[in-house]
Coordinates of C-alpha atoms in Angstrom, one line a residue:
X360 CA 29.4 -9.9 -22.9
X361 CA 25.9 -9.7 -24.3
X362 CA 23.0 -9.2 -21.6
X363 CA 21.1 -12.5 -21.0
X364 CA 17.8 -12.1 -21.5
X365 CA 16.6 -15.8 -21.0
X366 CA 17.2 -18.6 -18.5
X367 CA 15.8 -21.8 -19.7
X368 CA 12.1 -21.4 -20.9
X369 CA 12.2 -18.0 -18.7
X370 CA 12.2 -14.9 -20.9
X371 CA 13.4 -12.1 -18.3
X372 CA 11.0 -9.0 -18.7
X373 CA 12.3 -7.0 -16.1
X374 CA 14.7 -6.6 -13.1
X375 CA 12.5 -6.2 -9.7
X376 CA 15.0 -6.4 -6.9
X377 CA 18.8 -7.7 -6.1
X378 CA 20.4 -9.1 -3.2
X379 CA 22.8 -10.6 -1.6
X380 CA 21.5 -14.0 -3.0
X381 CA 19.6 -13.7 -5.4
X382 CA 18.6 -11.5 -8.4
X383 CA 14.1 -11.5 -9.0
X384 CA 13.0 -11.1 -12.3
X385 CA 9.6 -10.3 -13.2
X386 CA 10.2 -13.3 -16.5
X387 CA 7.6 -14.9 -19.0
X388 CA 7.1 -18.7 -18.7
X389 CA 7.1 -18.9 -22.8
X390 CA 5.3 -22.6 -22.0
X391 CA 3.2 -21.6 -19.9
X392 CA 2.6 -18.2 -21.5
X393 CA 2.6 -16.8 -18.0
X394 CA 4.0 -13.9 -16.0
X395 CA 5.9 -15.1 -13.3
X396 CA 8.7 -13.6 -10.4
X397 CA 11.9 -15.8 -11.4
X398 CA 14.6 -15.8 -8.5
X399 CA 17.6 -16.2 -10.2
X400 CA 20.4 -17.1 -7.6
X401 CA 23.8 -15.7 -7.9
X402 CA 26.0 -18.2 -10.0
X403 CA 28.1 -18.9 -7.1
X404 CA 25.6 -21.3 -5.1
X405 CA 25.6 -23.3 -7.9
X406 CA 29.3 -24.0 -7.6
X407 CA 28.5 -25.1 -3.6
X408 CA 27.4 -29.1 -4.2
X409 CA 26.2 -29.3 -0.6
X410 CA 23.3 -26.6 -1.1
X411 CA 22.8 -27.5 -5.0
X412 CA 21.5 -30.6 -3.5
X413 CA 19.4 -29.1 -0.8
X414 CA 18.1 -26.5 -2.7
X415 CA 15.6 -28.5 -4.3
X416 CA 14.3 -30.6 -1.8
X417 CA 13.5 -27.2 0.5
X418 CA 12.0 -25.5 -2.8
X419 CA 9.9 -28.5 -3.1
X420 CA 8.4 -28.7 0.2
X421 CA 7.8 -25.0 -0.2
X422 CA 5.8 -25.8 -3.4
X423 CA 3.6 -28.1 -1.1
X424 CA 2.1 -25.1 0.4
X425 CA -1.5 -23.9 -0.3
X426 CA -2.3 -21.0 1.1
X427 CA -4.0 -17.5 0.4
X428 CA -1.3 -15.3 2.4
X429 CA 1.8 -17.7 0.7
X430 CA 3.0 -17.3 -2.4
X431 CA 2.7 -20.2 -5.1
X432 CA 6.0 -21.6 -5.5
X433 CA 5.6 -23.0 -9.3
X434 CA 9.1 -24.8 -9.7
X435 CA 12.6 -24.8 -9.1
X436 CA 15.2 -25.7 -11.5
X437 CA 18.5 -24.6 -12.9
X438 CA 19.4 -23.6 -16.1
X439 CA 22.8 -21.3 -18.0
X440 CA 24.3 -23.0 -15.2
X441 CA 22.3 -21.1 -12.5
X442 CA 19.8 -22.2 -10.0
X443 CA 16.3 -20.4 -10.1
X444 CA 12.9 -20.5 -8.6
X445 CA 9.8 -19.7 -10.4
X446 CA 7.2 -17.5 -8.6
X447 CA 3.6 -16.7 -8.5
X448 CA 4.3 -12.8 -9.5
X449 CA 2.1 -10.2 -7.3
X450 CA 1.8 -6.5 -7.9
X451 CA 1.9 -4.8 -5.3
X452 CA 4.9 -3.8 -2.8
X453 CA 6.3 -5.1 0.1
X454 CA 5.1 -4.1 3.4
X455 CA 8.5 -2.4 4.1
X456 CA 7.8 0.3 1.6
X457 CA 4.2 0.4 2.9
X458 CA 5.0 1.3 6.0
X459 CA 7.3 4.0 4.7
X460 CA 4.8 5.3 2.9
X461 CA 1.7 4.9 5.6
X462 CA 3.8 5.6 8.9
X463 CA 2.6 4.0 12.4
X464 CA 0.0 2.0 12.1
X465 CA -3.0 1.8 14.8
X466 CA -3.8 -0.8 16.4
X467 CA -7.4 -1.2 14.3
X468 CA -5.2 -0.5 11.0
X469 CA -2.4 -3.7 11.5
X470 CA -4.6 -5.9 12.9
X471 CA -6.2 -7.0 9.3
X472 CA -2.3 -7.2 8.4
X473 CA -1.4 -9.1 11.1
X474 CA -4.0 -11.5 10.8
X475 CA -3.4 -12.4 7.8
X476 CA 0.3 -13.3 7.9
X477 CA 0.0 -14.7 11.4
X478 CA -2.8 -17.7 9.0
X479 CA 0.0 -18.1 6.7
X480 CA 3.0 -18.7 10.0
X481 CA 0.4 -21.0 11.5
X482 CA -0.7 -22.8 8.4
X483 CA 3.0 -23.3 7.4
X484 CA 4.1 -24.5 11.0
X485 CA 1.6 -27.1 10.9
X486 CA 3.7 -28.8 7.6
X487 CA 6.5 -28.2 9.4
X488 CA 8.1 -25.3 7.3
X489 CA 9.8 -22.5 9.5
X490 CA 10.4 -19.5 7.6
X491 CA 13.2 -18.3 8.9
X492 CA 13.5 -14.4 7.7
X493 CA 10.1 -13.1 8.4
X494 CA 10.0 -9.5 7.8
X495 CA 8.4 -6.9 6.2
X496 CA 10.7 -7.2 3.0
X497 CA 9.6 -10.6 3.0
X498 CA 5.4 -9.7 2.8
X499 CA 4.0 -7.9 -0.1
X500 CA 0.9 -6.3 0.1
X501 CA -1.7 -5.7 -2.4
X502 CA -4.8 -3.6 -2.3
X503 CA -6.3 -0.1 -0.6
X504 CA -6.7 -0.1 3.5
X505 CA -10.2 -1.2 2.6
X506 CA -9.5 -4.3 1.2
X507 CA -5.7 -5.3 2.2
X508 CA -4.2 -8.8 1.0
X509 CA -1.6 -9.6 2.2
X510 CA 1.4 -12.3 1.1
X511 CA 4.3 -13.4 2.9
X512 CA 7.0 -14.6 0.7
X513 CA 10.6 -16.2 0.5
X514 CA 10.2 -19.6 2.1
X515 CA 13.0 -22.3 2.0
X516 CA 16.0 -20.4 0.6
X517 CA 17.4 -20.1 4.6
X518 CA 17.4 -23.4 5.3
X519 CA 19.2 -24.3 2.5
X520 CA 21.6 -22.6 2.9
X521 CA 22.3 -22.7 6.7
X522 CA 25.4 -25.6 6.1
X523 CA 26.4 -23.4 2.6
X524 CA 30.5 -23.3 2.3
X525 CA 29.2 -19.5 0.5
X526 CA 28.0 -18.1 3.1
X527 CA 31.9 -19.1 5.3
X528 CA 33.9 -17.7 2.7
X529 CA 31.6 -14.7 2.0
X530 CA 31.5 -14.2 6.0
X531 CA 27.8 -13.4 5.2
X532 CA 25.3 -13.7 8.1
X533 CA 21.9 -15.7 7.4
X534 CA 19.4 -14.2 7.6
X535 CA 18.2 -10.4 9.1
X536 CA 20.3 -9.2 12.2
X537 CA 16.9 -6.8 13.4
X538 CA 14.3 -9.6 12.8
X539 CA 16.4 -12.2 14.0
X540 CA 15.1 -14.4 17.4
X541 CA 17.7 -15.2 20.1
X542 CA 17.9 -18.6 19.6
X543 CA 19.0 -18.1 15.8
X544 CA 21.9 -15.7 17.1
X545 CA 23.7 -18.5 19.0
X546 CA 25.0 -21.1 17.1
X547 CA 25.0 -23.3 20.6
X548 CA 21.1 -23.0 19.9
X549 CA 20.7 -23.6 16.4
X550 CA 18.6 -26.7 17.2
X551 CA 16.1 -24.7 19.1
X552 CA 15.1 -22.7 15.4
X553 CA 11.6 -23.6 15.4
X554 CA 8.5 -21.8 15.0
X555 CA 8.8 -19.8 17.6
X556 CA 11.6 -18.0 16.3
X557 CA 9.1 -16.9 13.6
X558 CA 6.9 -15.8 16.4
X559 CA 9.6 -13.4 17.8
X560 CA 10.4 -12.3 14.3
X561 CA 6.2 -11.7 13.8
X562 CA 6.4 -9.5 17.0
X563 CA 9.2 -7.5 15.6
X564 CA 7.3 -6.5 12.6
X565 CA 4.5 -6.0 14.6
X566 CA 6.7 -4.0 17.6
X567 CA 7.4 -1.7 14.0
X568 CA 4.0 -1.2 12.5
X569 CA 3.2 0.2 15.5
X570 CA 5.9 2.5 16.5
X571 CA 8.0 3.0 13.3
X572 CA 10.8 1.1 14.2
X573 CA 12.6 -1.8 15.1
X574 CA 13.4 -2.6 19.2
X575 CA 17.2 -3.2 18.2
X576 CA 18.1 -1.0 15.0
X577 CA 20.9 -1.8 12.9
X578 CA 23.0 -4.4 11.0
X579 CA 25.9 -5.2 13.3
X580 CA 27.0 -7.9 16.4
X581 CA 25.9 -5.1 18.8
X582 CA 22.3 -5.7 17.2
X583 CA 22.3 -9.5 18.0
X584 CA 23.7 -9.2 21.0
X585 CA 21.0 -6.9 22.2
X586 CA 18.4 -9.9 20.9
X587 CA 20.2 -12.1 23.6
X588 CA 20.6 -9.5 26.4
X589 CA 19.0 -6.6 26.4
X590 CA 15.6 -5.9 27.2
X591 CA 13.1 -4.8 24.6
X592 CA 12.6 -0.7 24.7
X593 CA 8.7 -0.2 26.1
X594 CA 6.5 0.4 23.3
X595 CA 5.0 3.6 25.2
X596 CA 8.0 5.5 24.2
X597 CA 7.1 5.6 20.6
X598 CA 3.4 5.4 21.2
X599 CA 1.8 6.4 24.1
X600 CA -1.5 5.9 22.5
X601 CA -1.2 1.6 22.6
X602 CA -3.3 -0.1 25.0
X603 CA -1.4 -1.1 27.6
X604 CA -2.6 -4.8 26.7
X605 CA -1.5 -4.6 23.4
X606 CA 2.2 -3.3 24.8
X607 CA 2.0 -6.5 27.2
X608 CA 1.2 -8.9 24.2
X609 CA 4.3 -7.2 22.4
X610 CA 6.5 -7.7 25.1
X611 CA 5.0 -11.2 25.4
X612 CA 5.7 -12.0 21.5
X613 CA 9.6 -10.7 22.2
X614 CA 10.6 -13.0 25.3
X615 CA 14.2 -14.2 24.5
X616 CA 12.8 -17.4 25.9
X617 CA 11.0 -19.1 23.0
X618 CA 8.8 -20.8 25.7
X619 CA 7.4 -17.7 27.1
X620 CA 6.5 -16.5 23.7
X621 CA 2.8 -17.3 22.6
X622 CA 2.6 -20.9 21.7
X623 CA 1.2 -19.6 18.0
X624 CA 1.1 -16.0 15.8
X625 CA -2.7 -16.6 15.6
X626 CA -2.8 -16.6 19.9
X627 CA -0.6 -13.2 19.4
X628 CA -3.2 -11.6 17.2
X629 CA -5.6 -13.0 19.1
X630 CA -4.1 -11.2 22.0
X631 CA -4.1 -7.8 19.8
X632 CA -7.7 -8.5 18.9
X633 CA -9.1 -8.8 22.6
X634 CA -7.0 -5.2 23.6
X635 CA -8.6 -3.4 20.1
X636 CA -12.2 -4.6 21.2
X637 CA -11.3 -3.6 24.6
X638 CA -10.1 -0.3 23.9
X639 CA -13.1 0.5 21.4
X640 CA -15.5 -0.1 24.0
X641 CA -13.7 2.3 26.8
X642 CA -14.0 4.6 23.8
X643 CA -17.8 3.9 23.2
X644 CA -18.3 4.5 27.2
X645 CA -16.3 7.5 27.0
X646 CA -18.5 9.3 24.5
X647 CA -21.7 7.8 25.9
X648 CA -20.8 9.2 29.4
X649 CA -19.7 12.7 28.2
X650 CA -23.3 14.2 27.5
X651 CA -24.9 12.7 30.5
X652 CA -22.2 14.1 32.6
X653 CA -23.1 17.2 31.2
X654 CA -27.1 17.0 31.6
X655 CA -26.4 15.5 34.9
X656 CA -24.5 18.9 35.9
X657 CA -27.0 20.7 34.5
X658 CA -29.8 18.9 36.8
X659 CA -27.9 19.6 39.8
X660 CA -27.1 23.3 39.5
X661 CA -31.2 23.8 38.6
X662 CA -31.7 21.4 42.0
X663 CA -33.8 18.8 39.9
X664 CA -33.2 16.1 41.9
X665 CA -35.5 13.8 39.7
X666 CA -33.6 14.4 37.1
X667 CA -29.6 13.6 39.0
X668 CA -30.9 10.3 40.4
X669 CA -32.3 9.7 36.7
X670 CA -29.2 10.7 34.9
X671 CA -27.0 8.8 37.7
X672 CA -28.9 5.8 37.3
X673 CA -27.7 6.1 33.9
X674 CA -23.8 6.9 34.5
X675 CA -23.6 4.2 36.7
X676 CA -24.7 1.4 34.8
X677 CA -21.3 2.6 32.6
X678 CA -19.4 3.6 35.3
X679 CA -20.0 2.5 38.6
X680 CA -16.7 3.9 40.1
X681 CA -18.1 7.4 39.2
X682 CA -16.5 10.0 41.5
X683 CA -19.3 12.7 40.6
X684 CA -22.2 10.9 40.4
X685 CA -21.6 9.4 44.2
X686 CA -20.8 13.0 45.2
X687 CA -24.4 14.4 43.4
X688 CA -26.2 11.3 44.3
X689 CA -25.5 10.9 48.2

């Protein structure tokens, strides 16, 4: 069989990724004259009438949304008797494989990251689009640390195929068992999918950009049922150096309740924010009160008494709970 090298208008370039659903082509739009990413889905979904039809009502909404951190959804269509969608194509590479590369991330390092894809949740909540797979796989990111852009991608295809006769006979699972909220683990609950399973997915991500890995590792039903019952491992175990503000606002993000979660990704980052900016001041205190402990040591063992109350004056307008200074100042 000779190797297709065009679907429709779509002149396929290259082969970027393949899946369980889909192959992504980096294609030329020969009317267009324009580079795009082509998802090409397996020829099987075609066959399945129920998600043919959905398929292009969810692409469509997805090609409503206008947003920096979204990818531009160009069209849908179907073509050598296979469905594709056509793709605003971006260079860089997913945060997965950035964060393979980088390691953990500190709190100052994620939070342009996580600011960035918690506008594009928001933004896309408010038209009433629930992703439905956020995670890192799903967000590519483009640029140095300096100047990081990041992109979430992959909207739509989930919900379209949530009723899909495919995914029965395959026995496939929707969607990504680590990422994956509580809610969308029970069937009984499928009605509760909203955006706030996005927001436990978003703390997920976050929970691994900060420690390395994922609360509940692995592909299995032992890794949903630990979304349901078990509790989330502390943060602190894989990095002591959090603030303990930031490991509450994790914990917060990962309720199995969707109602205890933060009512938005934004309020989560905000969250993050307020702990950073907390944390870099205790560290601007810290280096502030190191010298004048110092000098203020130095005053006491030459008895210049001027010089202690001067010097304690000073401590204690950064610390008033200063055990030393009380002792040298009495």
């Amino acid at each position: 069989m000779a190797e297709i090298n065009h679907i429709g208008k779509y002149e396929l370039l290259e082969e970027l990724g393949r899946g369980g659903f889909a192959t992504v082509y980096k294609a030329r739009d020969n009317d267009l004259d324009r580079i795009v990413a082509l998802y090409v889905l397996h020829p099987y979904w075609t066959a399945d009438l129920g998600f043919a039809a959905r398929f292009p009502r969810e692409a469509k909404t997805v090609a409503r949304l206008r947003h920096p951190h979204i990818v531009t959804v160009y069209e849908e269509g179907e073509a050598e008797n296979q469905l594709y969608i056509a793709m605003e194509y971006l260079t860089g590479c997913t945060l997965q494989e950035f964060m393979e590369t980088e390691g953990k991330f500190t709190l100052e390092r994620a939070l342009p990251i996580l600011s960035q894809i918690a506008d594009a949740l928001d933004y896309a909540h408010t038209q009433n689009v629930i992703h439905r797979d956020v995670k890192p796989a799903n967000v590519i990111v483009e640029g140095s640390d300096g100047e990081v852009h990041a992109v979430l991608t992959d909207f739509g295809l989930v919900k379209a195929m949530a009723k899909s006769t495919v995914l029965t006979s395959l026995g496939t699972l929707l969607g990504s068992p680590e990422y994956m909220a509580p809610e969308q683990v029970d069937p009984e609950h499928a009605l509760e999918v909203g955006p706030a399973a996005d927001s436990y997915a978003f703390g997920v991500v976050a929970y691994q950009m900060f420690t390395g890995r994922v609360p509940f590792p692995g592909n299995t039903p032992a890794t949903l049922y630990a979304h349901v019952y078990q509790p989330v491992p502390s943060p602190y175990d894989q990095c002591p150096d959090l603030p303990e503000s930031a490991a509450v606002a994790l914990l917060k993000m990962l309720a199995k309740a969707p109602e205890e979660r933060f009512p938005s990704a934004g309020a989560f980052v905000a969250a993050l924010q307020e702990a950073w900016e907390a944390e870099a001041k205790s560290r601007q205190r810290t280096g502030q009160l190191k010298p004048l402990r110092i000098q203020l040591q130095a005053a006491a063992d030459s008895e210049d008494w001027v010089a202690v109350l001067e010097l304690g004056g000073k401590i204690g307008n950064l610390d008033a709970d200063d055990p030393e200074v009380a002792a040298l100042v009495r």
